[in-house]
Amino acid sequence: EVQLVESGGALVQPGRSLRLSCAASGFIFDDYAMHWVRQAPGKGLEWVAGINWNGNSIGYADSVKGRFTISRDNVKNSLFLQMNSLRAEDTALYHCAKEFDPADYYGMDVWGPGTTVTVS
Amino acid sequence: QSALTQPASVSGSPGQSITISCTGTTTDVGTYNLVSWYQHHPGRVPKLLISQVTKRPSGISDRFSASKSGNTASLTISRLQPEDEAHYYCCSYAGSTTLIFGGGTKLTVL
């Protein structure tokens, strides 16, 4: 079964840091780009960051650029999001998501249940 | 990076068809045939409905179809069913290894 499970969410104070992890299983992890997508309470989906299969191509939303860092470990089948200088507006449910196709940016077909980050 | 523009809400009766628009710019929807659509029921994870503007992944009902013209993409749901009531989001590649979502549309099945 293809599965993504996030961890690392917590209640943190503004300005502090947090590292999210996403454990992948059931598919060839290093064949696919991966993304982090968040949803703030009562708001819509917001793409946060994406990374291609080998980590050589990375992108960030303007709202997190310079503060967040996405990375992956293809040996451990894991995706990470290092979040620094956290702000109240970063409060959200954070999902990791798998690209639908090895060709990047076709869509995200598998989503984890998410991990909650609260900045307060 | 401004969110793609979607109507906040649409509604329809069972059996009818509805269309949700998703308007971007020449830097995203208008340039790339990399628009995807997602269905999101509260408490569940988003579900990929459409990839690459018009393509349905395996297992997605043919009641869901999509298209694009210029800077606007559209999702049409035919033969509405009560279980279609959900939020719908478009998403487009926006260049420089970035993606952008629409603000989301709440579909109410009357």
XYZ file of N, CA and C in Angstrom, chain A residues 12-101:
270
model
N 4.696 25.788 18.839
C 5.969 26.479 19.019
C 5.731 27.984 19.084
N 6.684 28.665 19.665
C 6.596 30.117 19.783
C 7.074 30.785 18.494
N 6.566 31.974 18.213
C 7.064 32.700 17.028
C 8.575 32.870 17.090
N 9.189 32.733 15.904
C 10.633 32.874 15.812
C 11.414 31.594 16.010
N 10.750 30.556 16.511
C 11.443 29.289 16.747
C 11.449 28.439 15.490
N 12.079 27.273 15.598
C 12.223 26.366 14.452
C 11.537 25.040 14.714
N 11.250 24.337 13.618
C 10.623 23.029 13.702
C 11.029 22.237 12.458
N 11.168 20.939 12.591
C 11.515 20.086 11.442
C 10.437 19.028 11.278
N 9.791 19.033 10.137
C 8.779 18.030 9.820
C 9.413 16.895 9.029
N 8.891 15.703 9.232
C 9.339 14.529 8.483
C 8.146 13.856 7.839
N 8.420 13.148 6.747
C 7.388 12.390 6.053
C 8.000 11.049 5.656
N 7.448 9.972 6.202
C 7.938 8.631 5.887
C 7.103 8.043 4.756
N 7.779 7.601 3.701
C 7.101 7.062 2.527
C 7.278 5.556 2.448
N 6.255 4.874 1.961
C 6.341 3.434 1.783
C 5.400 2.991 0.677
N 5.685 1.825 0.096
C 4.799 1.247 -0.903
C 5.059 1.687 -2.329
N 6.073 2.511 -2.553
C 6.418 2.914 -3.913
C 7.922 3.221 -3.974
N 8.433 3.337 -5.175
C 9.854 3.623 -5.350
C 10.063 5.116 -5.124
N 10.458 5.451 -3.910
C 10.501 6.844 -3.461
C 11.341 7.722 -4.382
N 12.502 7.238 -4.775
C 13.395 8.110 -5.544
C 13.030 8.177 -7.029
N 11.863 7.687 -7.395
C 11.350 7.897 -8.744
C 10.518 9.165 -8.854
N 10.118 9.745 -7.729
C 9.102 10.788 -7.752
C 9.522 12.064 -7.041
N 9.086 13.191 -7.611
C 9.166 14.451 -6.887
C 8.176 14.414 -5.728
N 8.443 15.232 -4.728
C 7.592 15.291 -3.540
C 7.333 16.748 -3.178
N 6.225 16.952 -2.473
C 5.820 18.313 -2.114
C 5.356 18.382 -0.672
N 5.382 19.595 -0.134
C 4.696 19.934 1.111
C 3.585 20.925 0.749
N 2.390 20.630 1.247
C 1.213 21.483 1.040
C 0.587 21.711 2.400
N 0.161 22.930 2.683
C -0.429 23.221 3.984
C -1.828 23.792 3.844
N -2.578 23.665 4.928
C -3.911 24.249 4.990
C -4.098 24.889 6.343
N -4.155 26.202 6.359
C -4.402 26.944 7.586
C -5.865 26.761 8.000
N -6.157 26.914 9.281
C -7.538 26.735 9.747
C -8.525 27.610 8.982
N -9.536 26.989 8.394
C -10.560 27.721 7.673
C -10.146 28.256 6.321
N -8.955 27.899 5.879
C -8.440 28.402 4.607
C -8.270 27.268 3.600
N -7.829 27.644 2.385
C -7.633 26.666 1.341
C -6.243 26.050 1.351
N -5.994 25.218 0.352
C -4.702 24.565 0.221
C -3.655 25.563 -0.273
N -2.451 25.462 0.262
C -1.341 26.312 -0.177
C -0.115 25.434 -0.403
N 0.413 25.449 -1.606
C 1.657 24.748 -1.890
C 2.785 25.461 -1.162
N 3.653 24.690 -0.490
C 4.722 25.270 0.315
C 6.083 25.101 -0.366
N 6.373 23.849 -0.769
C 7.683 23.568 -1.355
C 7.636 22.241 -2.101
N 8.542 22.101 -3.066
C 8.641 20.861 -3.817
C 10.090 20.530 -4.114
N 10.365 19.242 -4.294
C 11.723 18.787 -4.551
C 11.670 17.654 -5.566
N 12.565 17.671 -6.540
C 12.537 16.617 -7.540
C 13.172 15.349 -6.973
N 13.267 14.317 -7.796
C 13.638 12.995 -7.305
C 14.995 12.943 -6.628
N 15.948 13.744 -7.117
C 17.303 13.649 -6.554
C 17.704 14.889 -5.766
N 16.757 15.805 -5.571
C 17.054 16.981 -4.766
C 17.745 18.105 -5.505
N 17.936 17.946 -6.805
C 18.654 18.976 -7.563
C 17.763 20.117 -8.034
N 16.473 19.937 -7.936
C 15.534 20.971 -8.354
C 14.542 21.190 -7.226
N 14.548 22.394 -6.671
C 13.738 22.708 -5.491
C 13.034 24.038 -5.712
N 11.806 24.131 -5.237
C 11.078 25.382 -5.322
C 10.328 25.677 -4.039
N 10.076 26.948 -3.787
C 9.381 27.381 -2.574
C 8.328 28.428 -2.917
N 7.275 28.448 -2.129
C 6.321 29.550 -2.198
C 6.996 30.809 -1.664
N 6.605 31.940 -2.193
C 7.190 33.206 -1.737
C 7.006 33.391 -0.233
N 5.910 32.877 0.296
C 5.586 33.081 1.710
C 6.555 32.375 2.656
N 7.325 31.412 2.145
C 8.239 30.669 3.018
C 9.684 30.746 2.549
N 9.910 31.328 1.386
C 11.252 31.376 0.810
C 12.213 32.075 1.765
N 13.366 31.453 1.983
C 14.356 32.004 2.897
C 14.182 31.561 4.331
N 13.043 30.970 4.660
C 12.791 30.501 6.028
C 12.674 28.976 6.094
N 12.109 28.378 5.062
C 11.891 26.932 5.040
C 12.877 26.277 4.072
N 13.257 25.031 4.398
C 14.134 24.246 3.527
C 13.568 22.841 3.372
N 13.338 22.440 2.137
C 12.866 21.085 1.861
C 14.069 20.223 1.502
N 14.034 18.972 1.940
C 15.107 18.033 1.600
C 14.541 16.624 1.614
N 15.326 15.680 1.128
C 14.883 14.291 1.106
C 16.071 13.370 1.316
N 15.769 12.181 1.833
C 16.769 11.136 2.005
C 16.235 9.905 1.285
N 16.753 9.635 0.093
C 16.224 8.535 -0.713
C 16.618 7.165 -0.173
N 17.612 7.129 0.685
C 17.976 5.852 1.322
C 16.945 5.501 2.393
N 16.510 6.510 3.125
C 15.542 6.302 4.199
C 14.103 6.542 3.767
N 13.893 6.793 2.462
C 12.532 7.037 1.946
C 11.811 8.109 2.753
N 12.487 9.206 2.973
C 11.931 10.253 3.823
C 12.046 11.632 3.190
N 11.060 12.453 3.481
C 11.007 13.853 3.054
C 11.010 14.715 4.308
N 11.641 15.883 4.212
C 11.760 16.752 5.381
C 11.385 18.187 5.015
N 10.988 18.931 6.052
C 10.777 20.369 5.905
C 11.329 21.042 7.152
N 12.434 21.743 6.992
C 13.015 22.523 8.082
C 12.378 23.908 8.057
N 11.723 24.250 9.144
C 11.010 25.525 9.216
C 11.664 26.421 10.256
N 12.225 27.532 9.829
C 12.868 28.482 10.729
C 12.073 29.779 10.782
N 12.363 30.586 11.783
C 11.711 31.895 11.934
C 10.201 31.783 11.765
N 9.607 30.868 12.492
C 8.180 30.606 12.331
C 7.331 31.797 12.734
N 6.233 31.987 12.017
C 5.299 33.084 12.247
C 3.920 32.517 12.541
N 3.079 33.345 13.113
C 1.711 32.915 13.410
C 1.009 32.433 12.134
N 1.290 33.066 11.030
C 0.627 32.707 9.773
C 1.110 31.377 9.183
N 2.120 30.761 9.813
C 2.554 29.417 9.391
C 1.716 28.329 10.063
N 0.837 28.723 10.982
C -0.040 27.764 11.649
C -0.920 27.064 10.618
N -0.822 25.730 10.564
C -1.554 24.989 9.539
C -1.374 23.494 9.741
N -2.181 22.739 9.006
C -1.976 21.301 8.852
C -1.056 21.123 7.651
N 0.072 20.454 7.851
C 1.060 20.285 6.786
C 0.986 18.858 6.246
N 0.728 18.754 4.933
C 0.695 17.463 4.254
C 1.945 17.289 3.404
N 2.481 16.073 3.367
C 3.411 15.769 2.295
C 2.618 15.048 1.201
N 3.053 15.211 -0.026
C 2.314 14.656 -1.159
C 3.281 14.172 -2.229
N 2.888 13.101 -2.875
C 3.713 12.470 -3.912
C 3.245 12.909 -5.295
N 4.193 13.149 -6.161
C 3.845 13.430 -7.548
C 3.180 12.204 -8.173
N 2.234 12.482 -9.073
C 1.482 11.438 -9.754
C 2.343 10.670 -10.743
N 3.285 11.325 -11.370
C 4.053 10.757 -12.475
C 5.522 11.102 -12.263
